[in-house]
Each structure stands twice: as structure tokens, then as C-alpha cells.
Coordinates of N, CA and C in Angstrom, one line a residue:
Chain L
G1 N 13.3 0.1 12.4 CA 12.4 -0.5 11.2 C 12.7 -0.6 9.9
E2 N 12.0 -1.3 9.5 CA 11.8 -1.8 7.8 C 12.0 -0.4 7.0
N3 N 13.3 -0.4 6.0 CA 13.4 0.4 5.0 C 12.9 -0.5 3.6
V4 N 12.6 -0.4 2.8 CA 12.5 -1.1 1.3 C 12.9 0.2 0.5
E5 N 13.7 -0.7 -0.5 CA 14.7 0.5 -1.5 C 13.6 0.0 -3.1
Q6 N 13.4 0.3 -4.1 CA 13.3 0.1 -5.3 C 13.8 0.6 -6.2
H7 N 13.9 0.1 -7.4 CA 14.5 0.6 -8.4 C 14.3 -0.1 -9.9
P8 N 14.0 0.3 -10.8 CA 14.4 1.9 -11.0 C 12.8 2.7 -10.8
S9 N 13.0 4.2 -10.7 CA 11.8 4.7 -10.7 C 10.9 4.9 -12.0
T10 N 11.4 4.7 -13.1 CA 10.4 4.9 -14.2 C 11.2 3.3 -15.3
L11 N 10.3 3.0 -16.3 CA 11.1 2.1 -16.6 C 9.7 2.2 -18.3
S12 N 10.7 2.2 -19.3 CA 10.2 2.1 -20.3 C 10.1 0.4 -21.2
V13 N 9.3 -0.3 -21.2 CA 10.0 -1.1 -22.6 C 8.6 -1.3 -23.3
Q14 N 9.4 -2.2 -24.6 CA 8.5 -2.2 -25.8 C 7.6 -3.5 -25.5
E15 N 6.5 -2.9 -26.0 CA 5.5 -4.4 -26.0 C 6.2 -5.8 -26.2
G16 N 5.8 -6.6 -25.7 CA 6.4 -7.8 -25.9 C 7.8 -8.3 -25.1
D17 N 8.5 -7.1 -24.9 CA 9.6 -7.1 -23.9 C 9.5 -7.6 -22.5
S18 N 10.4 -8.2 -21.8 CA 10.3 -8.1 -20.3 C 10.9 -7.0 -19.8
A19 N 10.5 -6.8 -18.5 CA 10.7 -6.0 -17.6 C 10.9 -6.5 -16.2
V20 N 11.7 -6.3 -15.7 CA 12.3 -6.3 -14.1 C 12.6 -5.0 -13.4
I21 N 11.8 -5.3 -12.1 CA 12.1 -4.2 -11.2 C 12.7 -4.9 -10.1
K22 N 13.9 -4.1 -9.3 CA 14.1 -4.6 -8.0 C 14.3 -3.7 -6.9
C23 N 13.9 -4.8 -5.8 CA 13.9 -4.2 -4.5 C 14.8 -4.7 -3.3
T24 N 15.4 -4.1 -2.5 CA 16.2 -4.4 -1.3 C 15.2 -4.0 -0.1
Y25 N 15.5 -4.8 1.0 CA 15.1 -4.5 2.3 C 15.8 -4.7 3.3
S26 N 15.5 -3.8 4.8 CA 16.6 -4.1 5.6 C 16.7 -4.8 6.7
D27 N 15.5 -5.1 7.2 CA 14.8 -5.5 8.3 C 15.3 -7.8 8.0
S28 N 16.0 -8.0 8.6 CA 16.1 -9.6 8.4 C 14.5 -10.5 8.8
A29 N 14.3 -9.6 9.9 CA 12.9 -10.4 10.2 C 11.7 -10.5 9.0
S30 N 11.9 -9.8 7.9 CA 10.6 -9.4 7.0 C 10.7 -10.9 6.5
N31 N 9.7 -11.5 6.6 CA 9.3 -12.9 5.4 C 8.3 -12.8 4.8
Y32 N 7.5 -11.7 4.4 CA 6.5 -11.7 3.5 C 6.6 -10.6 2.7
F33 N 6.8 -10.4 1.3 CA 7.1 -9.8 0.3 C 6.3 -9.6 -1.1
P34 N 5.1 -8.8 -0.8 CA 4.0 -8.9 -1.7 C 4.5 -7.7 -2.8
W35 N 3.8 -7.6 -4.4 CA 4.2 -6.9 -4.9 C 2.5 -6.2 -5.5
Y36 N 2.7 -4.8 -5.5 CA 1.2 -4.1 -5.9 C 1.4 -3.6 -7.1
K37 N 0.6 -3.7 -7.6 CA 0.1 -2.6 -9.0 C -0.6 -1.8 -8.9
Q38 N -0.7 -0.8 -9.0 CA -1.8 0.7 -8.7 C -1.8 1.8 -10.0
E39 N -3.5 1.8 -10.6 CA -3.5 2.5 -11.3 C -3.7 3.7 -11.0
L40 N -3.9 5.1 -11.8 CA -3.9 6.4 -11.4 C -4.9 6.6 -10.5
G41 N -5.3 7.0 -9.4 CA -6.1 7.5 -8.5 C -7.0 6.1 -8.0
K42 N -6.4 5.0 -7.9 CA -6.8 3.7 -7.7 C -6.1 3.2 -6.1
R43 N -7.2 2.0 -5.6 CA -6.5 1.6 -5.0 C -5.2 0.5 -5.1
P44 N -3.9 0.4 -4.6 CA -3.3 -0.8 -4.9 C -3.9 -2.2 -5.2
Q45 N -3.4 -2.9 -5.8 CA -4.2 -4.4 -6.1 C -2.3 -5.3 -5.8
L46 N -3.1 -6.5 -4.9 CA -1.6 -7.7 -5.0 C -1.5 -8.1 -6.7
I47 N -0.5 -8.2 -7.1 CA -0.3 -9.0 -8.1 C 0.1 -10.6 -8.0
I48 N 1.2 -10.5 -6.7 CA 2.0 -11.8 -6.7 C 2.7 -11.4 -5.2
D49 N 2.9 -12.6 -4.6 CA 3.7 -12.3 -3.0 C 4.3 -13.9 -3.1
I50 N 5.3 -13.5 -2.1 CA 6.4 -14.7 -2.0 C 6.7 -14.4 -0.4
R51 N 7.2 -15.9 -0.1 CA 7.7 -15.7 1.4 C 9.1 -16.2 1.6
S52 N 9.6 -16.1 2.7 CA 11.2 -16.3 2.8 C 11.2 -17.5 2.7
N53 N 10.1 -18.4 2.9 CA 10.8 -20.1 2.5 C 10.9 -20.4 1.2
V54 N 10.6 -19.5 0.2 CA 10.6 -20.0 -1.0 C 11.5 -18.7 -2.1
G55 N 12.1 -19.5 -3.3 CA 13.1 -18.3 -3.8 C 12.6 -18.0 -4.7
E56 N 11.6 -18.7 -5.4 CA 11.2 -17.9 -6.6 C 9.3 -18.7 -6.7
K57 N 8.6 -17.3 -7.6 CA 7.8 -17.9 -7.8 C 6.8 -17.5 -8.9
K58 N 5.8 -18.2 -9.8 CA 5.3 -17.8 -10.6 C 4.1 -18.0 -10.8
D59 N 3.5 -16.6 -11.9 CA 2.1 -16.6 -11.9 C 2.0 -16.5 -13.2
Q60 N 1.4 -16.9 -14.2 CA 1.5 -16.7 -16.0 C 3.0 -15.7 -16.3
R61 N 2.7 -14.3 -16.5 CA 3.7 -13.6 -17.0 C 4.3 -13.4 -16.2
I62 N 4.1 -13.5 -14.8 CA 4.4 -12.7 -13.5 C 5.2 -13.4 -12.8
A63 N 6.9 -13.1 -12.3 CA 7.4 -14.3 -11.3 C 8.0 -13.0 -10.4
V64 N 8.5 -13.8 -9.3 CA 9.2 -13.0 -8.3 C 10.1 -13.9 -8.2
T65 N 11.8 -13.2 -7.8 CA 12.3 -14.2 -7.1 C 12.7 -13.5 -5.5
L66 N 13.5 -14.2 -5.0 CA 14.0 -13.4 -3.7 C 15.3 -14.1 -3.3
N67 N 16.1 -13.3 -2.7 CA 17.1 -13.8 -2.1 C 17.5 -13.2 -0.8
K68 N 17.2 -14.0 0.2 CA 16.9 -13.9 1.4 C 18.7 -12.8 2.1
T69 N 19.5 -14.3 1.6 CA 21.0 -13.7 2.0 C 20.9 -12.5 1.8
A70 N 20.9 -11.5 0.7 CA 21.3 -10.8 0.4 C 20.2 -9.6 0.1
K71 N 19.1 -10.1 1.1 CA 18.2 -9.1 1.0 C 17.3 -8.4 -0.1
H72 N 17.2 -9.0 -1.1 CA 16.9 -8.7 -2.7 C 15.8 -9.3 -2.9
F73 N 14.6 -9.0 -3.3 CA 13.8 -9.6 -4.2 C 13.1 -8.7 -5.6
S74 N 12.8 -9.5 -6.5 CA 12.6 -8.7 -8.0 C 11.2 -9.4 -8.2
L75 N 10.8 -8.2 -9.2 CA 10.0 -8.7 -9.6 C 9.8 -8.9 -11.3
H76 N 9.5 -9.7 -11.9 CA 9.8 -10.1 -13.6 C 8.3 -10.4 -14.3
I77 N 8.2 -9.4 -15.7 CA 7.3 -9.4 -16.3 C 7.5 -9.8 -17.7
T78 N 7.3 -11.2 -18.0 CA 7.2 -11.2 -19.3 C 6.1 -10.7 -20.4
E79 N 6.7 -11.0 -22.1 CA 5.7 -10.9 -23.1 C 4.9 -9.0 -22.5
T80 N 5.2 -8.6 -22.1 CA 4.5 -7.2 -21.9 C 3.1 -6.7 -22.4
Q81 N 2.6 -6.1 -22.0 CA 1.3 -5.7 -23.1 C 0.9 -4.3 -22.5
P82 N 0.2 -3.7 -23.5 CA -0.4 -1.9 -22.8 C -0.7 -2.4 -21.2
E83 N -1.6 -3.3 -21.1 CA -2.5 -3.0 -19.8 C -1.1 -3.1 -18.5
D84 N 0.1 -3.9 -18.8 CA 0.9 -3.5 -18.0 C 1.1 -2.3 -17.6
S85 N 0.8 -1.4 -18.4 CA 1.3 0.0 -18.1 C 0.5 0.3 -16.4
A86 N 1.7 0.8 -15.4 CA 1.0 1.1 -13.9 C 2.0 1.5 -13.1
V87 N 2.0 1.6 -12.1 CA 3.0 2.1 -11.1 C 2.6 0.8 -10.3
Y88 N 4.4 0.0 -10.4 CA 4.2 -0.8 -9.3 C 5.1 -0.8 -8.4
F89 N 4.6 -1.3 -7.0 CA 5.5 -0.9 -5.5 C 5.3 -2.7 -5.1
C90 N 7.1 -2.6 -4.4 CA 7.2 -3.7 -3.7 C 6.9 -3.2 -2.1
A91 N 7.2 -4.8 -1.6 CA 6.6 -4.3 0.1 C 7.7 -5.4 1.0
A92 N 7.3 -5.0 2.0 CA 8.1 -5.9 2.8 C 7.1 -5.7 4.4
S93 N 7.0 -7.2 4.5 CA 6.5 -7.3 6.3 C 6.9 -8.7 7.1
P94 N 7.4 -8.0 8.3 CA 7.5 -9.4 9.1 C 6.3 -9.9 9.7
Y95 N 5.8 -10.9 8.6 CA 4.4 -11.4 8.5 C 4.3 -12.0 9.9
S96 N 2.7 -11.4 10.3 CA 2.0 -12.3 11.5 C 0.4 -11.4 11.1
S97 N -0.4 -11.8 11.8 CA -1.5 -11.9 11.1 C -1.8 -10.5 11.2
A98 N -1.4 -9.8 11.8 CA -1.8 -8.4 11.9 C -0.3 -7.2 11.8
S99 N 0.7 -7.8 11.1 CA 1.9 -7.2 10.7 C 1.6 -6.1 9.6
K100 N 2.3 -4.6 10.2 CA 2.3 -3.7 9.0 C 3.0 -3.7 7.6
I101 N 2.8 -3.4 6.3 CA 3.1 -3.6 5.4 C 4.2 -2.1 4.9
I102 N 5.4 -2.4 4.4 CA 6.3 -1.4 4.1 C 6.6 -1.2 3.0
F103 N 6.2 -0.4 2.4 CA 6.2 0.2 0.8 C 7.5 0.3 0.4
G104 N 7.9 0.0 -1.1 CA 9.1 0.9 -1.4 C 8.7 1.8 -2.5
S105 N 9.6 2.7 -2.7 CA 9.1 4.0 -3.9 C 8.7 3.9 -4.8
G106 N 8.2 2.5 -5.4 CA 7.6 2.5 -6.6 C 8.1 2.7 -7.9
T107 N 7.7 2.1 -9.1 CA 8.0 2.1 -10.6 C 7.1 2.1 -11.3
R108 N 7.3 3.2 -12.3 CA 6.2 3.7 -13.0 C 6.8 2.7 -14.5
L109 N 6.0 1.9 -14.8 CA 6.0 1.2 -15.7 C 5.5 1.5 -17.2
S110 N 5.7 2.1 -18.1 CA 5.4 2.4 -19.5 C 5.8 1.3 -20.6
I111 N 4.5 0.9 -21.3 CA 4.7 -0.2 -22.2 C 4.3 0.8 -23.5
R112 N 5.8 0.3 -24.5 CA 5.5 1.5 -25.9 C 5.2 0.2 -27.1
P113 N 3.9 0.9 -27.7 CA 3.2 -0.3 -28.5 C 4.2 -0.2 -29.7
Chain I
G1 N -12.8 -12.4 -2.9 CA -11.7 -11.8 -1.6 C -12.6 -11.1 -0.7
A2 N -12.1 -10.7 0.7 CA -12.7 -9.9 1.3 C -12.2 -8.6 1.1
V3 N -13.5 -7.6 1.5 CA -13.6 -6.4 1.0 C -13.6 -5.2 1.8
V4 N -13.1 -4.1 1.8 CA -12.8 -2.9 2.7 C -13.5 -1.7 1.8
S5 N -14.2 -1.0 2.6 CA -14.8 -0.3 1.5 C -14.3 1.4 2.4
Q6 N -14.3 1.9 1.8 CA -13.7 3.4 2.8 C -14.6 4.8 1.8
H7 N -15.2 5.8 2.6 CA -15.7 7.1 2.2 C -15.3 8.1 3.1
P8 N -15.8 9.7 2.7 CA -15.7 9.2 1.3 C -14.8 9.0 0.2
S9 N -14.9 9.0 -1.3 CA -14.1 8.8 -1.9 C -13.2 10.1 -2.7
W10 N -13.8 11.5 -2.1 CA -13.0 12.6 -2.2 C -13.9 13.5 -1.3
V11 N -12.9 14.3 -0.9 CA -13.8 15.4 -0.5 C -12.9 16.7 -0.3
I12 N -13.7 18.0 -0.3 CA -12.9 19.1 -0.3 C -13.2 20.0 0.7
C13 N -12.4 20.1 1.5 CA -12.6 21.5 2.7 C -11.5 22.6 2.9
K14 N -12.3 23.7 3.9 CA -11.8 24.7 4.1 C -10.5 24.6 4.9
S15 N -9.3 25.2 4.8 CA -8.0 25.1 5.4 C -9.0 25.5 7.3
G16 N -8.7 24.7 8.2 CA -9.2 24.9 9.1 C -9.9 23.7 9.8
T17 N -10.7 23.2 9.2 CA -12.1 22.5 9.4 C -11.3 21.3 9.2
S18 N -12.2 20.1 10.1 CA -12.2 18.9 10.1 C -12.7 17.7 8.9
V19 N -12.1 16.8 8.9 CA -12.4 16.1 8.1 C -12.4 14.7 8.5
K20 N -13.4 13.6 8.4 CA -13.9 12.1 8.7 C -13.8 11.6 7.6
I21 N -12.8 10.2 7.7 CA -12.8 9.1 6.6 C -13.2 8.2 7.1
E22 N -14.1 7.2 6.9 CA -14.5 6.0 7.5 C -13.5 4.9 6.1
C23 N -13.5 3.7 7.4 CA -13.1 3.2 6.7 C -13.7 1.1 7.3
R24 N -14.6 0.6 6.4 CA -15.3 -0.4 7.1 C -14.6 -1.9 6.3
S25 N -14.5 -3.2 7.4 CA -14.4 -4.2 6.7 C -15.8 -4.6 6.3
L26 N -16.2 -5.5 5.6 CA -17.8 -5.4 4.8 C -17.7 -6.7 5.2
D27 N -16.8 -7.6 5.0 CA -17.4 -9.2 5.3 C -16.6 -9.7 6.0
F28 N -15.7 -9.3 6.9 CA -14.5 -10.0 8.0 C -14.7 -9.2 9.3
Q29 N -14.2 -9.2 10.3 CA -13.6 -8.2 11.2 C -12.2 -8.4 11.3
A30 N -11.8 -6.8 11.6 CA -10.4 -6.5 11.7 C -10.1 -5.6 12.8
T31 N -9.0 -6.5 13.8 CA -8.8 -6.2 15.0 C -8.1 -4.9 14.7
T32 N -7.2 -4.9 13.4 CA -6.1 -3.9 13.3 C -6.6 -3.6 11.8
M33 N -6.6 -2.4 11.7 CA -6.3 -1.5 10.4 C -5.4 -0.4 10.4
F34 N -4.8 -0.3 9.2 CA -3.4 0.3 8.7 C -3.9 1.6 8.0
W35 N -3.6 2.7 8.0 CA -4.0 4.2 7.3 C -2.4 4.9 6.6
Y36 N -2.8 5.0 5.4 CA -1.7 5.2 4.9 C -2.0 6.3 3.9
R37 N -0.7 7.3 3.3 CA -1.2 8.5 3.0 C -0.6 8.6 1.7
Q38 N -0.7 9.1 0.6 CA 0.4 8.8 -0.6 C -0.3 10.2 -1.1
F39 N 1.1 10.9 -1.5 CA 1.2 12.1 -2.1 C 1.4 11.9 -3.9
P40 N 1.5 12.9 -4.2 CA 0.7 12.6 -6.2 C 2.1 12.3 -6.2
K41 N 2.1 10.9 -6.8 CA 3.9 10.5 -7.4 C 4.7 9.9 -6.6
Q42 N 4.2 9.5 -5.4 CA 5.0 9.4 -4.5 C 4.4 7.5 -3.9
S43 N 5.2 6.8 -3.0 CA 4.8 5.7 -2.6 C 3.9 6.0 -1.3
L44 N 3.1 4.9 -1.0 CA 2.0 4.5 0.3 C 2.8 4.8 1.4
M45 N 2.7 5.9 2.1 CA 3.7 6.2 4.0 C 2.9 5.3 5.1
L46 N 3.0 4.8 5.3 CA 2.1 4.3 6.8 C 2.1 5.3 7.9
M47 N 0.8 6.1 8.0 CA 0.7 6.5 8.9 C 0.5 5.9 10.4
A48 N -0.2 5.1 10.5 CA -0.8 4.9 12.0 C -1.5 3.3 11.4
T49 N -1.5 2.4 12.7 CA -2.1 1.0 13.1 C -3.1 1.3 13.9
S50 N -4.2 1.2 13.4 CA -5.1 1.2 14.3 C -5.7 0.3 15.0
N51 N -6.0 -0.1 15.9 CA -6.4 -1.3 17.2 C -7.7 -1.2 17.7
E52 N -8.3 -2.1 17.6 CA -9.9 -2.2 18.1 C -9.8 -2.0 19.4
G53 N -10.2 -1.1 20.1 CA -10.3 -1.4 21.2 C -9.8 -0.7 22.1
S54 N -8.6 -0.2 21.7 CA -7.7 0.6 22.2 C -6.5 1.5 21.2
K55 N -5.6 2.5 21.8 CA -5.2 3.8 21.4 C -4.3 3.1 19.8
A56 N -4.4 3.7 19.0 CA -3.9 3.7 17.9 C -2.5 3.8 18.0
T57 N -1.4 3.2 17.3 CA 0.0 3.5 17.0 C 0.6 3.9 15.7
Y58 N 0.8 5.6 16.3 CA 1.5 6.2 14.9 C 3.0 6.3 14.8
E59 N 3.2 5.7 13.4 CA 4.8 6.2 12.8 C 5.2 7.4 13.5
Q60 N 6.7 7.2 12.9 CA 7.4 8.6 13.4 C 6.8 9.8 12.8
G61 N 7.0 10.7 13.5 CA 6.6 12.1 12.4 C 5.7 12.3 12.1
V62 N 4.6 11.2 12.7 CA 2.7 11.7 12.1 C 2.3 11.9 13.5
E63 N 1.7 13.7 13.4 CA 0.9 14.1 14.7 C -0.5 13.1 14.8
K64 N -0.1 12.9 16.1 CA -1.8 12.2 16.8 C -2.4 12.8 17.0
D65 N -2.2 14.5 17.9 CA -3.1 15.2 17.7 C -3.7 15.9 16.3
K66 N -2.8 15.5 15.1 CA -3.9 16.1 14.1 C -4.7 15.3 13.4
F67 N -4.2 13.5 13.1 CA -4.8 12.6 12.7 C -5.1 11.7 13.7
L68 N -6.6 11.9 14.2 CA -7.4 11.1 15.1 C -7.6 9.7 14.4
I69 N -7.5 9.1 15.1 CA -7.7 7.3 14.9 C -8.8 6.7 15.8
N70 N -9.5 6.4 15.6 CA -10.6 5.7 16.0 C -11.0 4.3 15.2
H71 N -11.4 3.2 16.5 CA -11.4 1.7 15.5 C -12.1 1.3 17.0
A72 N -13.6 1.9 16.6 CA -14.5 1.5 18.3 C -15.4 0.1 18.1
S73 N -15.2 -0.5 16.6 CA -16.0 -2.1 16.6 C -14.7 -2.9 15.7
L74 N -15.0 -3.7 15.4 CA -14.5 -4.6 14.4 C -14.5 -4.7 13.2
T75 N -15.3 -3.7 12.9 CA -15.7 -3.5 11.1 C -15.1 -2.2 10.9
L76 N -15.1 -1.3 11.8 CA -14.8 0.5 11.7 C -14.0 0.9 12.2
S77 N -12.9 1.7 11.4 CA -11.8 2.6 11.6 C -12.2 3.8 11.1
T78 N -12.3 5.0 11.9 CA -12.5 6.3 11.5 C -11.0 7.1 11.4
L79 N -10.9 8.0 10.4 CA -9.7 8.7 10.3 C -9.7 10.2 10.6
T80 N -9.9 11.0 11.3 CA -10.1 12.4 11.2 C -9.3 13.3 11.3
V81 N -8.7 14.2 10.0 CA -8.0 15.0 9.9 C -8.4 16.4 10.5
T82 N -7.7 17.0 11.7 CA -8.3 17.7 12.4 C -7.5 19.4 12.0
S83 N -8.1 20.5 12.0 CA -7.7 21.7 11.3 C -6.7 21.4 10.3
A84 N -7.5 20.9 9.1 CA -6.6 20.2 8.0 C -6.0 21.8 7.2
H85 N -5.4 21.6 6.4 CA -4.3 22.7 6.1 C -3.6 22.4 4.5
P86 N -3.7 23.0 3.4 CA -3.8 22.6 2.0 C -2.3 21.5 2.2
E87 N -1.6 21.5 3.0 CA -0.4 20.5 2.8 C -0.6 19.4 3.3
D88 N -2.4 19.4 4.3 CA -2.5 17.7 4.1 C -3.6 17.4 3.2
S89 N -3.5 17.9 1.7 CA -4.3 17.5 0.6 C -3.4 16.0 0.3
S90 N -4.2 15.1 0.6 CA -3.4 13.8 -0.4 C -4.6 12.5 -0.6
F91 N -4.0 11.5 -1.0 CA -4.7 10.4 -1.2 C -4.5 9.5 0.2
Y92 N -5.6 9.6 1.0 CA -5.6 8.4 2.0 C -6.1 7.2 1.7
I93 N -5.4 6.0 2.4 CA -6.0 4.4 2.1 C -5.6 4.0 3.2
C94 N -6.9 3.1 3.6 CA -7.1 2.3 4.9 C -6.9 0.9 4.6
S95 N -6.2 -0.2 5.3 CA -6.7 -1.2 4.7 C -6.3 -2.1 6.4
A96 N -6.4 -3.8 5.9 CA -7.0 -4.4 6.8 C -6.2 -5.2 6.4
P97 N -5.4 -6.6 7.1 CA -5.3 -7.9 7.2 C -6.4 -8.5 7.0
S98 N -5.9 -9.9 6.0 CA -6.6 -10.6 6.1 C -6.9 -11.7 6.9
G99 N -6.0 -11.8 7.9 CA -5.5 -12.1 9.4 C -5.9 -14.1 8.8
G100 N -5.5 -14.5 7.9 CA -5.2 -16.2 7.6 C -3.7 -15.7 7.3
V101 N -3.6 -16.9 6.7 CA -2.3 -17.7 6.6 C -0.9 -17.0 5.8
T102 N -2.1 -16.1 4.5 CA -2.2 -15.3 3.6 C -1.0 -14.2 3.9
G103 N -1.6 -13.4 4.9 CA -1.0 -12.0 5.2 C -1.5 -11.0 4.4
E104 N -2.3 -11.0 3.2 CA -2.5 -10.0 2.4 C -3.5 -9.4 3.1
L105 N -3.1 -8.1 2.6 CA -3.8 -6.6 3.0 C -4.8 -6.4 1.7
F106 N -5.9 -5.9 2.6 CA -6.7 -5.4 1.7 C -7.4 -3.9 1.6
F107 N -7.4 -3.2 0.6 CA -7.2 -1.7 1.2 C -8.5 -1.4 0.3
G108 N -8.7 -0.2 1.2 CA -10.3 1.2 0.3 C -9.7 1.2 -0.5
E109 N -10.7 1.8 -1.3 CA -10.9 2.4 -2.7 C -10.2 4.0 -2.5
G110 N -9.6 4.7 -1.1 CA -8.8 5.7 -1.0 C -10.1 6.6 -0.9
S111 N -9.7 7.9 -0.5 CA -10.0 9.2 -0.1 C -9.1 10.1 -0.4
R112 N -9.7 10.8 -1.3 CA -8.5 12.0 -2.0 C -9.3 13.3 -1.4
L113 N -8.2 13.6 -0.1 CA -8.5 15.1 0.2 C -7.9 16.2 -0.5
T114 N -8.6 17.5 -0.4 CA -8.2 18.6 -1.1 C -8.4 19.7 -0.2
V115 N -7.7 20.0 0.5 CA -7.8 21.4 1.6 C -7.6 22.8 0.6
L116 N -8.4 23.6 0.7 CA -8.7 24.8 0.3 C -7.8 25.8 1.0

């Protein structure tokens, strides 16, 4: 089955700087890669996703890149703000209308004022 | 977007008792729902896939007799933790796929179970 590895486990950046979180996956059949933000005690929220036919996707301060050959994908947050502090999870799925999603181990991002 | 509602949001029970958690898709039909478990400061671990009208599919290492899943309708899946023990204390979250081309999962609010 799919195995998703994520690093770093914790990340502290100065407000205004960029943050990068990296993930790798094992199943070459995976073609859907969402990123979730989870605040303490709350449900995960989808912040951006990418499919295997796209190498990069951007939404304001958030961007995701995908290297399908290397089975790597990354989340980039620019101009970080205090409200970006949360736990971020990458995930992978061999997408179909009912495919399960496997999560990475999570990155706790802290933004220093 | 689609809404998935989960109930109860938190529950405390005594060791040895059973607890039922409900997951409802409020404005769409879900033939499939996923149940995840999340221990403190850990990731979401998939427990099982709930299939409407048929048996659930459990992930390796998850006891099907302990975590009973019922998906009797297109809008409701239930997870029953039987004979709960303190080590079952966790955050349980259900989710349902959007069913469209996006592949997005919609999550319930989660249920925090504490077993005394």
C-alpha cells in the first residue's frame, strides 16, 4: 500500500519568511496529492491540492510542486503570518471517486513574531 | 462545499463500555466514508473504509470486531468502539469523498473519546 513520508516534523520560521515542507510517496499509482492544515482539536482543512498531470500549482501565498518521477511533492508558504501556525499534513491517493487518502506524519509549523 | 457532520464531538466513558459515533453527509450522498483515528501529536491513521450496503474494509492491524462499522444509508455511517479501554482514547474523524472530479475529502468535526 501507499506510504507517505513527511519532513520536517517541526519547523519554526520568522514571520515574513518562507516555509517549505517536503513529502515523498511510494505508490506510483498515486495521482492526487492534497495538503491539509489542522489546528488543535479541529478537523483538517484542505488548503491546496495537485494532480499528477500538473507540476506546480499556486494559490496566493501557497504553492505546491510535484515531481512524479522522483515521487516528491512539496508545499511552499511565502510571506508567512502568525495565523499560518498549525500542523500541516501532506497526503496521497490513487484518485478515483472513492479512493482512500493516506496522510504523512505531519509538520508543526510555528511562526515567530 | 459539502458538509459532513459528526456526533458526538466528545465523549467520556468507562472502561468496558461501548461507544457509538455517527457520521452524516448533510447535503450529498456518500456511498463510501472513511474513518480515521488520530492520537495526540500524531497523524491521521486510516482505520477502515465504510461502504453503503456492504461490509466495511479494515486496514491492517485494525480489529474489525472491536471497531464495528455500519453504513446503512447513503448519508450515515456509524463507528462503534466496543468494550472500550483507555488505549482506545483518541480523536476519531470520519470523512467522505466529494464524488466529483476534484477527489476532495470532506471531514467531520471529529469525536474525542476518553475512556476512563
